[in-house]
Amino acid sequence: MCGIQILIEQVEAGSHDDAYASIWANLTQINSHRGPDAHGEVSATLPDGEMQINLKFGAHVLHLRGSHTQKQPMVDSESGDIFCWNGEIFDGLGVDSSDNDGALLFDLLLRTKAKDPSEFIARAFSKIEGPYAFVYFDREQRKLWFSRDYLGRRSLLVNKSSPGALLISSVASFIEGREPPVDSNGGWVELPAQVIYCMDLGVATSAESFGSFDEYEWSYSEENKDGGYLTLPFGQVTLVSCDADTAGSGTSASYQLEDLKQFQHIGVWQPYIDGLESVLTVAIRARVMSIPDRGVGVPRVGVLFSGGVDCITIAALLARTLPPGEPVELFNVAFENPRQTNGTKQSIYDVPDRKTGRSGWLELCTKIDPQRDWRLVEVDVPYGLALEHQAHIRQLLEPSATVMDMSIGMALWFASRGEGWLMKRRGDSIERQEWYQGMARVLLLGMGADEQLGGYSRHRSAWDRGGAQELGREIRLDVRRIATRNLGRDDRVVSDNSKESRYPFLAANVVEYLSAVPLNRKMDMQYPRGIGEKLLLRLLAHQLGLTQACVLAKRAIQFGARTAKMESGRTKGQDSL
């Protein structure tokens, strides 16, 4: 993983303008949290008539691939090309355990450019799968290429608010106590995903038009009429449904655990359950097996863990992937919410996610892998501590800036920080063992399951409005706009703790599989809440032995951890901070 920062400035020839020195220093400080293992900077200058273009590249590395830390920015000694890479390649390019994927990708780009200098970026990136953001400077052609992956799983922001300058960064800048050339709390825009951008620095422009881009869009295969390289590796969500099940309509009965047992024996569902298990296992294996070993007893991977069906299914399949006995950290966060605190100091953290987290931990310990060291870390956040870090989290959210963004950002930041109580079992009770600092640098999160499997309340509303047809359109729309939603925000928040988030449900092979599964083999809103939505995933969880977690209803993190509405007032989630 990497923190990227780029400054491109059009100035008078021979000028050494340092107007952006304070902003650059701030970007260096905030991006260093993302990559504490190595930091590098590279500069370049391009003549531009009576003007010149100064380029400055910075990168901060968190070592997660290969036998050694790959310093960045990477520079080719022959061409002078510069490459900043913040990503992981999980498929499409043979990466051995001793290899660094960024270095291999840079080599692929250089080799492809030698054969096809006009389309080398599209050709190279069409081959790989994984989350990324990158910046590539082609010195010979004086072009700057930059992009996020087609699902938007990594953050990349741009700021063009100052004439004659362009800033690109993984995280927004903020300067306290002075007026910088760029508005501290504005001007930053999340770079849209599913587009590769190219800035031609060989075309003389005015300061006002400096920073215009050419755009090259990813598209579904059925929409790619000209046969370009940027074809998404999955199709659109099918609107087709299978014939109705024979187990009853589900509208009048109260379905509980026995009904999921019955579902297990419905032959038409079993191939889809097994199929989901297969693709999800492949995705998890790709996301964890390349993580470098950091010593005996040091966890390589953790799970943000509410005990819900998404994260606990990931944890159960993770147990089948990791070597026997390798510890796994489970981070469960709870907040002291003054508006909802009615009990004693011992009970203020008994929020909904704490209860389901403990229950899920016990299922993993007793039913899934009793021999594994499942380290449940309970992260308790006093109200005063939340206020102490609120301004910093607000900076990380930028340009996301709603009350809901803050509620979710708070939960993700404290959970990924991983400071809390390590829990132990004593008979039938659960007790604190010791204060603990999480060690895993890779965290698995369940994002993407709700959009694809009908987990949101709006999906049930769509069913109520217009049945399967309306539900199918809503699911298709949700999957199409995954890239435009909040994954960049979540990346900024989690990565600030020198952790990398990885999303098995958003692996290309999983999205491809689920997009092709008939609508009513993923969800069935005839069944009540806690069963009908994400039914396919619930059946898989039940098949794995998670008989309690498989019937838990969805609960948003801000409500499960109680970060929502921590202060008095009538604010709503969509209100601006």
Coordinates of C-alpha atoms in Angstrom, one line a residue:
M1 CA 0.0 0.0 0.0
C2 CA 1.1 3.5 -0.6
G3 CA 0.3 7.2 0.0
I4 CA 0.6 9.2 -3.2
Q5 CA 1.1 13.0 -3.5
I6 CA 1.8 14.9 -6.7
L7 CA 2.2 18.6 -7.4
I8 CA 2.2 20.0 -11.0
E9 CA 2.8 23.7 -11.3
Q10 CA 3.1 26.0 -14.3
V11 CA 5.6 28.8 -13.4
E12 CA 7.8 31.3 -15.1
A13 CA 11.0 29.8 -16.6
G14 CA 13.7 29.7 -14.0
S15 CA 11.4 30.3 -11.1
H16 CA 11.7 28.4 -7.8
D17 CA 8.3 29.2 -6.5
D18 CA 7.7 27.7 -3.0
A19 CA 4.0 28.8 -2.6
Y20 CA 3.0 25.2 -2.1
A21 CA 5.7 24.3 0.4
S22 CA 3.4 24.3 3.4
I23 CA 0.8 22.2 1.5
W24 CA 3.4 19.7 0.4
A25 CA 4.7 19.4 3.9
N26 CA 1.1 18.7 5.2
L27 CA 0.5 16.2 2.4
T28 CA 3.8 14.5 3.4
Q29 CA 2.7 14.3 7.0
I30 CA -0.8 13.0 6.4
N31 CA 0.2 10.5 3.7
S32 CA 3.1 9.1 5.9
H33 CA 0.5 7.5 8.1
R34 CA -0.5 5.3 5.1
G35 CA 3.1 4.2 4.4
P36 CA 5.5 4.3 7.3
D37 CA 8.1 1.9 5.9
A38 CA 9.6 4.0 3.1
H39 CA 9.3 7.5 1.7
G40 CA 10.7 9.0 -1.5
E41 CA 10.4 12.1 -3.6
V42 CA 11.3 12.8 -7.2
S43 CA 11.1 16.0 -9.2
A44 CA 11.1 16.8 -12.9
T45 CA 11.0 20.0 -15.0
L46 CA 9.6 20.5 -18.4
P47 CA 10.2 23.6 -20.6
D48 CA 7.0 25.3 -21.7
G49 CA 7.9 28.3 -23.8
E50 CA 8.4 31.3 -21.5
M51 CA 7.1 29.1 -18.8
Q52 CA 8.1 25.8 -17.2
I53 CA 6.2 23.0 -15.6
N54 CA 7.5 21.7 -12.3
L55 CA 6.5 18.2 -11.3
K56 CA 7.0 16.8 -7.8
F57 CA 6.2 13.2 -6.9
G58 CA 6.0 11.8 -3.4
A59 CA 5.2 8.3 -2.2
H60 CA 4.9 6.5 1.2
V61 CA 5.1 2.7 1.3
L62 CA 3.5 0.1 3.6
H63 CA 5.4 -3.1 2.9
L64 CA 2.8 -5.9 2.1
R65 CA 4.3 -7.6 -1.0
G66 CA 7.6 -9.2 -1.8
S67 CA 10.7 -10.1 0.2
H68 CA 11.9 -6.5 0.5
T69 CA 10.3 -3.0 0.7
Q70 CA 10.0 -1.5 -2.7
K71 CA 10.9 2.2 -2.5
Q72 CA 8.8 4.7 -4.4
P73 CA 8.4 6.6 -6.6
M74 CA 9.8 4.2 -9.1
V75 CA 12.0 5.7 -11.8
D76 CA 13.1 4.1 -15.1
S77 CA 16.8 4.9 -15.6
E78 CA 16.6 4.9 -19.4
S79 CA 13.3 6.6 -20.2
G80 CA 13.0 8.8 -17.1
D81 CA 9.4 7.6 -16.6
I82 CA 8.1 7.9 -13.0
F83 CA 5.5 5.5 -11.4
C84 CA 3.6 5.9 -8.1
W85 CA 1.6 2.8 -7.3
N86 CA -0.9 2.3 -4.5
G87 CA -2.5 -1.1 -5.0
E88 CA -2.4 -4.8 -5.0
I89 CA -2.5 -7.2 -8.0
F90 CA -4.4 -10.4 -7.1
D91 CA -4.8 -11.8 -10.6
G92 CA -3.7 -11.3 -14.2
L93 CA 0.1 -10.9 -13.5
G94 CA 2.1 -13.7 -12.1
V95 CA 3.4 -12.4 -8.8
D96 CA 5.5 -14.8 -6.7
S97 CA 5.7 -14.5 -2.9
S98 CA 9.2 -12.9 -3.3
D99 CA 8.0 -10.4 -5.9
N100 CA 6.7 -6.9 -5.6
D101 CA 3.6 -6.4 -7.7
G102 CA 4.3 -2.7 -8.3
A103 CA 7.7 -3.3 -9.7
L104 CA 6.4 -6.1 -12.0
L105 CA 3.6 -3.8 -13.2
F106 CA 6.1 -1.0 -13.9
D107 CA 8.2 -3.4 -16.0
L108 CA 5.0 -4.5 -17.8
L109 CA 4.1 -0.9 -18.5
L110 CA 7.6 -0.1 -19.9
R111 CA 7.6 -3.2 -22.1
T112 CA 4.0 -2.5 -23.4
K113 CA 4.9 1.1 -24.1
A114 CA 7.8 0.0 -26.3
K115 CA 5.3 -1.9 -28.5
D116 CA 2.3 0.5 -28.3
P117 CA 3.2 4.0 -26.9
S118 CA -0.4 5.3 -27.5
E119 CA -2.4 2.6 -25.7
F120 CA 0.2 1.0 -23.3
I121 CA -1.7 2.2 -20.2
A122 CA -5.0 0.7 -21.2
R123 CA -3.4 -2.5 -22.4
A124 CA -1.5 -3.1 -19.2
F125 CA -4.3 -2.2 -16.8
S126 CA -6.8 -4.3 -18.7
K127 CA -4.7 -7.4 -17.7
I128 CA -4.7 -7.0 -13.9
E129 CA -7.3 -7.3 -11.1
G130 CA -7.1 -5.7 -7.7
P131 CA -7.6 -2.4 -5.9
Y132 CA -5.4 0.4 -7.0
A133 CA -4.7 4.1 -7.5
F134 CA -1.7 5.1 -9.6
V135 CA 0.1 8.0 -11.3
Y136 CA 2.4 7.5 -14.3
F137 CA 4.6 10.2 -15.9
D138 CA 5.6 9.4 -19.5
R139 CA 8.5 11.8 -19.8
E140 CA 9.1 11.3 -23.6
Q141 CA 5.5 12.0 -24.5
R142 CA 5.1 14.6 -21.7
K143 CA 1.9 12.9 -20.4
L144 CA 0.7 12.3 -16.9
W145 CA -1.7 9.3 -16.5
F146 CA -3.6 8.6 -13.3
S147 CA -6.6 6.6 -12.2
R148 CA -8.4 4.5 -9.5
D149 CA -9.4 0.9 -10.2
Y150 CA -12.8 0.3 -11.8
L151 CA -14.5 -0.3 -8.4
G152 CA -13.0 2.7 -6.7
R153 CA -11.4 0.6 -3.9
R154 CA -8.5 3.1 -3.3
S155 CA -8.6 6.8 -2.7
L156 CA -7.2 9.4 -5.1
L157 CA -8.1 13.0 -4.9
V158 CA -7.5 16.0 -7.2
N159 CA -7.4 19.7 -6.5
K160 CA -7.5 22.2 -9.4
S161 CA -8.8 25.2 -7.4
S162 CA -5.6 27.3 -7.9
P163 CA -4.9 28.4 -11.5
G164 CA -1.8 27.0 -13.0
A165 CA -1.5 24.1 -10.5
L166 CA -2.7 20.6 -10.0
L167 CA -2.5 18.6 -6.8
I168 CA -3.1 14.8 -6.6
S169 CA -3.1 13.0 -3.3
S170 CA -4.4 9.9 -1.5
V171 CA -5.6 12.2 1.3
A172 CA -6.6 15.9 1.3
S173 CA -4.3 18.6 2.7
F174 CA -5.2 20.8 5.7
I175 CA -3.2 23.7 7.1
E176 CA -4.0 25.2 10.4
G177 CA -3.5 28.9 11.2
R178 CA -2.8 30.3 7.7
E179 CA -4.3 30.8 4.3
P180 CA -2.7 28.5 1.7
P181 CA -3.0 28.9 -2.1
V182 CA -5.5 26.1 -2.0
D183 CA -8.6 26.2 0.2
S184 CA -7.8 23.9 3.1
N185 CA -11.2 22.5 3.4
G186 CA -12.3 22.7 -0.2
G187 CA -11.2 22.2 -3.7
W188 CA -10.5 18.5 -3.2
V189 CA -12.5 16.2 -5.4
E190 CA -12.7 12.4 -5.4
L191 CA -11.4 11.2 -8.7
P192 CA -14.2 9.3 -10.4
A193 CA -13.4 5.6 -10.9
Q194 CA -13.9 3.6 -14.1
V195 CA -12.0 6.3 -15.9
I196 CA -8.3 6.6 -16.8
Y197 CA -7.2 10.2 -17.0
C198 CA -4.4 11.7 -19.1
M199 CA -3.0 15.2 -18.8
D200 CA -1.0 16.2 -21.9
L201 CA 1.8 18.5 -20.6
G202 CA 3.2 18.9 -24.1
V203 CA 0.3 21.2 -25.1
A204 CA 0.8 24.8 -24.0
T205 CA -2.1 26.1 -22.0
S206 CA -3.1 29.2 -20.0
A207 CA -3.1 29.0 -16.3
E208 CA -6.9 29.0 -16.3
S209 CA -7.1 25.9 -18.6
F210 CA -4.2 24.1 -17.0
G211 CA -5.3 20.8 -15.6
S212 CA -7.6 19.7 -18.4
F213 CA -7.7 15.9 -19.0
D214 CA -8.5 13.3 -21.6
E215 CA -10.6 10.5 -20.3
Y216 CA -10.7 6.8 -21.2
E217 CA -13.6 4.9 -19.7
W218 CA -14.1 1.4 -18.6
S219 CA -17.3 -0.2 -19.9
Y220 CA -19.3 -3.5 -19.9
S221 CA -18.5 -5.8 -22.8
E222 CA -22.0 -5.2 -24.2
E223 CA -21.4 -1.5 -24.2
N224 CA -17.9 -1.6 -25.6
K225 CA -18.8 -1.1 -29.2
D226 CA -15.3 -0.2 -30.5
G227 CA -13.6 -3.2 -28.9
G228 CA -11.3 -1.1 -26.7
Y229 CA -9.1 -2.6 -24.0
L230 CA -10.9 -1.2 -21.0
T231 CA -13.6 -3.8 -20.7
L232 CA -14.9 -4.6 -17.2
P233 CA -14.2 -8.2 -16.1
F234 CA -17.8 -8.8 -15.1
G235 CA -21.1 -8.3 -16.8
Q236 CA -24.1 -6.3 -15.7
V237 CA -26.4 -7.8 -13.0
T238 CA -28.8 -10.2 -14.6
L239 CA -32.5 -9.4 -14.2
V240 CA -33.5 -13.0 -14.7
S241 CA -35.2 -15.0 -12.0
C242 CA -35.6 -18.8 -11.8
D243 CA -38.8 -20.6 -11.3
A244 CA -40.3 -20.2 -7.8
D245 CA -39.1 -22.5 -5.0
T246 CA -41.4 -25.3 -4.0
A247 CA -41.0 -24.7 -0.3
G248 CA -43.9 -22.3 0.0
S249 CA -44.2 -18.6 -0.6
G250 CA -42.8 -17.5 2.8
T251 CA -45.2 -14.7 3.2
S252 CA -47.3 -16.1 6.1
A253 CA -44.8 -18.2 8.2
S254 CA -42.3 -16.9 10.7
Y255 CA -39.1 -18.4 9.3
Q256 CA -36.4 -19.3 11.9
L257 CA -33.4 -21.6 12.0
E258 CA -35.4 -24.7 11.0
D259 CA -36.3 -23.0 7.7
L260 CA -32.6 -22.5 6.8
K261 CA -32.0 -26.2 7.5
Q262 CA -34.8 -27.0 5.1
F263 CA -33.4 -24.6 2.6
Q264 CA -30.1 -26.6 2.6
H265 CA -31.8 -29.5 1.0
I266 CA -33.5 -27.6 -1.8
G267 CA -31.5 -28.9 -4.8
V268 CA -31.9 -25.8 -6.9
W269 CA -30.1 -23.6 -4.4
Q270 CA -27.2 -25.9 -3.6
P271 CA -25.1 -25.2 -6.8
Y272 CA -25.3 -21.5 -6.1
I273 CA -24.3 -21.9 -2.5
D274 CA -21.3 -24.0 -3.5
G275 CA -20.5 -21.6 -6.3
L276 CA -20.4 -18.7 -3.9
E277 CA -18.3 -20.6 -1.4
S278 CA -15.8 -21.4 -4.2
V279 CA -15.3 -17.9 -5.6
L280 CA -15.3 -16.3 -2.2
T281 CA -12.6 -18.8 -1.0
V282 CA -10.5 -18.0 -4.1
A283 CA -10.8 -14.3 -3.4
I284 CA -9.9 -14.6 0.2
R285 CA -6.9 -16.8 -0.5
A286 CA -5.6 -14.3 -3.1
R287 CA -5.9 -11.5 -0.6
V288 CA -4.1 -13.1 2.3
M289 CA -1.5 -15.7 1.2
S290 CA 0.9 -13.1 -0.2
I291 CA 1.1 -11.1 3.1
P292 CA 4.7 -11.4 4.4
D293 CA 5.3 -13.4 7.5
R294 CA 6.2 -11.1 10.4
G295 CA 7.2 -13.7 13.0
V296 CA 5.7 -16.5 15.1
G297 CA 2.5 -15.6 16.7
V298 CA 2.1 -12.3 14.9
P299 CA -1.2 -12.1 13.0
R300 CA -1.0 -11.2 9.4
V301 CA -4.7 -10.5 8.9
G302 CA -7.6 -9.2 10.9
V303 CA -11.3 -8.8 10.3
L304 CA -13.5 -5.8 11.2
F305 CA -16.0 -7.8 13.1
S306 CA -19.5 -7.0 14.1
G307 CA -20.6 -10.7 14.1
G308 CA -22.9 -10.1 11.2
V309 CA -23.3 -12.6 8.3
D310 CA -20.9 -10.7 6.0
C311 CA -17.8 -10.5 8.2
I312 CA -18.3 -13.9 10.0
T313 CA -18.5 -15.7 6.7
I314 CA -15.3 -14.1 5.6
A315 CA -13.7 -15.2 8.9
A316 CA -14.9 -18.8 8.6
L317 CA -13.6 -19.1 5.1
L318 CA -10.3 -17.4 6.2
A319 CA -9.9 -20.2 8.7
R320 CA -9.8 -22.7 5.8
T321 CA -7.2 -20.6 4.0
L322 CA -4.6 -19.8 6.6
P323 CA -2.1 -22.4 8.0
P324 CA -3.5 -24.2 11.1
G325 CA -3.0 -22.3 14.3
E326 CA -2.1 -18.9 12.7
P327 CA -3.9 -16.3 14.8
V328 CA -6.6 -14.0 13.4
E329 CA -7.6 -10.7 14.9
L330 CA -11.3 -9.8 15.2
F331 CA -11.8 -6.1 15.9
N332 CA -15.2 -5.2 17.4
V333 CA -15.9 -1.5 18.1
A334 CA -18.4 0.1 20.5
F335 CA -18.9 3.8 21.5
E336 CA -20.0 5.6 24.6
N337 CA -23.0 7.5 23.2
P338 CA -24.2 10.1 25.7
R339 CA -27.7 10.1 24.1
Q340 CA -28.1 6.4 24.6
T341 CA -26.2 5.8 27.9
N342 CA -28.7 4.7 30.6
G343 CA -26.8 2.0 32.4
T344 CA -23.7 1.8 34.5
K345 CA -20.1 2.3 33.3
Q346 CA -19.9 -1.5 32.8
S347 CA -22.8 -1.5 30.4
I348 CA -22.3 1.5 28.2
Y349 CA -20.4 -0.5 25.6
D350 CA -23.0 -3.3 25.4
V351 CA -24.1 -2.0 22.0
P352 CA -25.8 -4.2 19.4
D353 CA -22.6 -5.0 17.5
R354 CA -20.8 -5.9 20.8
K355 CA -23.4 -8.5 21.6
T356 CA -23.4 -10.1 18.1
G357 CA -19.6 -9.8 18.0
R358 CA -19.2 -11.9 21.1
S359 CA -21.8 -14.4 19.9
G360 CA -20.1 -14.7 16.5
W361 CA -16.7 -15.1 18.2
L362 CA -18.0 -18.0 20.2
E363 CA -19.4 -19.6 17.0
L364 CA -15.9 -19.4 15.4
C365 CA -14.2 -20.7 18.5
T366 CA -16.5 -23.7 19.0
K367 CA -17.9 -24.6 15.6
I368 CA -15.5 -23.4 12.9
D369 CA -11.9 -23.8 14.2
P370 CA -11.5 -24.5 17.9
Q371 CA -7.7 -24.9 17.5
R372 CA -7.2 -21.5 16.1
D373 CA -6.2 -18.4 18.1
W374 CA -9.2 -16.2 17.4
R375 CA -8.2 -12.9 19.1
L376 CA -11.4 -10.9 19.8
V377 CA -10.3 -7.3 20.5
E378 CA -13.0 -5.2 22.0
V379 CA -12.4 -1.5 21.1
D380 CA -14.2 0.7 23.6
V381 CA -14.4 4.4 22.6
P382 CA -15.2 6.8 25.4
Y383 CA -17.1 9.9 24.2
G384 CA -14.2 12.2 25.2
L385 CA -11.8 10.1 23.1
A386 CA -14.1 10.3 20.1
L387 CA -14.2 14.1 20.4
E388 CA -10.4 14.2 20.8
H389 CA -9.9 12.6 17.4
Q390 CA -12.9 14.1 15.6
A391 CA -11.0 16.9 13.8
H392 CA -8.4 14.4 12.5
I393 CA -11.0 12.0 11.2
R394 CA -12.8 15.0 9.6
Q395 CA -9.7 15.7 7.6
L396 CA -9.5 12.1 6.4
L397 CA -13.1 12.2 5.3
E398 CA -12.5 15.1 2.9
P399 CA -14.2 15.6 0.5
S400 CA -16.9 13.4 2.0
A401 CA -18.5 15.7 4.5
T402 CA -21.9 14.6 5.9
V403 CA -23.0 13.6 9.3
M404 CA -23.2 10.0 8.2
D405 CA -19.7 10.1 6.8
M406 CA -18.5 11.1 10.2
S407 CA -20.5 8.4 12.0
I408 CA -19.1 5.7 9.7
G409 CA -15.6 7.2 9.6
M410 CA -15.4 7.2 13.4
A411 CA -16.3 3.6 13.6
L412 CA -13.9 2.5 10.9
W413 CA -11.0 4.6 12.2
F414 CA -11.2 3.4 15.8
A415 CA -11.8 -0.2 14.8
S416 CA -8.9 -0.3 12.4
R417 CA -6.6 1.3 15.0
G418 CA -7.1 -1.9 16.9
E419 CA -6.5 -0.7 20.5
G420 CA -8.7 -2.5 23.0
W421 CA -9.2 -5.4 25.3
L422 CA -8.2 -8.9 24.3
M423 CA -11.0 -11.1 25.5
K424 CA -10.9 -14.7 26.8
R425 CA -13.4 -17.3 27.7
R426 CA -13.8 -18.6 31.2
G427 CA -16.4 -21.3 31.4
D428 CA -19.6 -19.7 30.1
S429 CA -18.5 -16.2 30.6
I430 CA -16.3 -13.8 28.6
E431 CA -13.7 -11.7 30.4
R432 CA -11.0 -9.1 29.6
Q433 CA -7.6 -10.7 29.4
E434 CA -5.3 -7.7 28.8
W435 CA -4.9 -4.4 26.9
Y436 CA -4.0 -5.2 23.4
Q437 CA -2.7 -3.4 20.3
G438 CA -3.7 -5.0 17.0
M439 CA -0.7 -6.2 14.9
A440 CA -2.3 -7.3 11.5
R441 CA -1.5 -4.9 8.7
V442 CA -4.3 -6.3 6.4
L443 CA -7.9 -6.1 7.4
L444 CA -10.7 -7.9 5.6
L445 CA -14.0 -6.0 5.3
G446 CA -17.5 -7.1 4.1
M447 CA -18.2 -4.1 1.8
G448 CA -20.0 -5.1 -1.4
A449 CA -22.2 -7.8 0.0
D450 CA -25.2 -5.6 0.6
E451 CA -25.2 -4.1 -2.8
Q452 CA -25.0 -7.4 -4.6
L453 CA -27.2 -9.5 -2.4
G454 CA -30.0 -7.2 -1.5
G455 CA -29.0 -6.2 2.0
Y456 CA -30.3 -2.7 2.1
S457 CA -33.8 -1.7 3.2
R458 CA -34.3 0.1 -0.1
H459 CA -34.1 -3.3 -1.8
R460 CA -37.0 -4.6 0.2
S461 CA -38.8 -1.3 -0.6
A462 CA -38.2 -1.9 -4.3
W463 CA -39.7 -5.4 -4.0
D464 CA -42.7 -4.0 -2.2
R465 CA -43.2 -1.4 -5.0
G466 CA -42.7 -3.6 -8.0
G467 CA -41.7 -7.1 -7.2
A468 CA -38.8 -8.9 -8.8
Q469 CA -38.6 -6.5 -11.8
E470 CA -38.2 -3.4 -9.6
L471 CA -35.8 -5.2 -7.2
G472 CA -33.6 -6.3 -10.1
R473 CA -33.3 -2.8 -11.4
E474 CA -32.4 -1.5 -8.0
I475 CA -29.7 -4.2 -7.5
R476 CA -28.3 -3.5 -11.0
L477 CA -28.1 0.2 -10.2
D478 CA -26.4 -0.4 -6.8
V479 CA -23.7 -2.5 -8.3
R480 CA -23.1 -0.1 -11.2
R481 CA -22.6 2.8 -8.7
I482 CA -20.3 0.9 -6.2
A483 CA -17.4 2.7 -7.9
T484 CA -19.0 6.1 -7.2
R485 CA -19.9 5.6 -3.5
N486 CA -17.7 5.5 -0.4
L487 CA -14.8 3.1 -0.8
G488 CA -12.4 5.9 -1.3
R489 CA -13.5 7.5 2.0
D490 CA -13.2 4.1 3.8
D491 CA -9.7 3.7 2.3
R492 CA -8.6 7.1 3.6
V493 CA -9.9 6.3 7.1
V494 CA -8.5 2.8 7.5
S495 CA -5.2 3.4 5.9
D496 CA -4.5 6.3 8.3
N497 CA -3.7 3.6 10.9
S498 CA -1.1 2.0 8.6
K499 CA -3.5 -0.8 7.7
E500 CA -4.8 -1.9 4.3
S501 CA -8.4 -2.8 3.7
R502 CA -9.3 -5.6 1.4
Y503 CA -12.8 -6.5 0.2
P504 CA -13.4 -10.2 -0.8
F505 CA -17.0 -9.5 -1.9
L506 CA -15.6 -7.0 -4.4
A507 CA -13.1 -9.3 -6.0
A508 CA -13.7 -9.4 -9.7
N509 CA -14.4 -13.1 -9.7
V510 CA -17.0 -12.7 -7.0
V511 CA -18.7 -9.8 -8.7
E512 CA -18.7 -11.7 -12.0
Y513 CA -20.2 -14.8 -10.4
L514 CA -22.9 -12.9 -8.4
S515 CA -23.8 -10.7 -11.4
A516 CA -24.7 -13.9 -13.3
V517 CA -26.7 -15.6 -10.5
P518 CA -30.5 -15.4 -11.0
L519 CA -32.0 -12.7 -8.8
N520 CA -34.1 -15.1 -6.7
R521 CA -31.1 -17.3 -6.0
K522 CA -29.4 -14.4 -4.2
M523 CA -32.3 -13.0 -2.2
D524 CA -36.0 -13.6 -1.8
M525 CA -38.0 -10.8 -0.2
Q526 CA -41.0 -13.0 0.3
Y527 CA -39.2 -14.1 3.5
P528 CA -38.9 -11.8 6.5
R529 CA -36.1 -9.5 7.4
G530 CA -33.1 -11.4 8.6
I531 CA -33.7 -14.2 6.1
G532 CA -34.9 -12.9 2.8
E533 CA -32.2 -10.4 2.1
K534 CA -28.7 -11.9 1.3
L535 CA -30.4 -15.3 1.4
L536 CA -27.7 -17.0 -0.6
L537 CA -25.0 -15.7 1.8
R538 CA -27.1 -16.8 4.8
L539 CA -27.4 -20.3 3.3
L540 CA -23.6 -20.4 2.9
A541 CA -23.0 -19.3 6.4
H542 CA -25.4 -22.0 7.7
Q543 CA -23.7 -24.6 5.6
L544 CA -20.4 -23.6 7.2
G545 CA -21.9 -24.1 10.7
L546 CA -22.7 -20.5 11.6
T547 CA -26.3 -21.3 12.7
Q548 CA -26.8 -18.2 14.8
A549 CA -25.1 -15.5 12.7
C550 CA -26.9 -16.7 9.5
V551 CA -30.2 -15.2 10.7
L552 CA -29.0 -11.9 12.0
A553 CA -30.7 -8.9 10.3
K554 CA -28.5 -6.2 8.7
R555 CA -27.5 -3.3 10.9
A556 CA -25.5 -0.4 9.7
I557 CA -22.2 0.1 11.5
Q558 CA -23.1 3.6 12.8
F559 CA -26.1 2.1 14.5
G560 CA -24.5 -1.2 15.6
A561 CA -21.5 0.6 17.2
R562 CA -23.7 3.6 18.2
T563 CA -21.7 6.4 16.5
A564 CA -24.9 7.8 15.1
K565 CA -26.5 10.8 16.8
M566 CA -23.8 11.1 19.5
E567 CA -24.7 14.8 20.0
S568 CA -28.0 16.5 20.7
G569 CA -29.8 18.1 17.8
R570 CA -32.0 17.3 14.9
T571 CA -29.2 16.5 12.4
K572 CA -29.8 13.9 9.7
G573 CA -27.3 11.6 8.1
Q574 CA -27.2 13.5 4.8
D575 CA -26.7 16.9 6.5
S576 CA -23.3 18.5 6.0
L577 CA -20.9 18.7 8.8

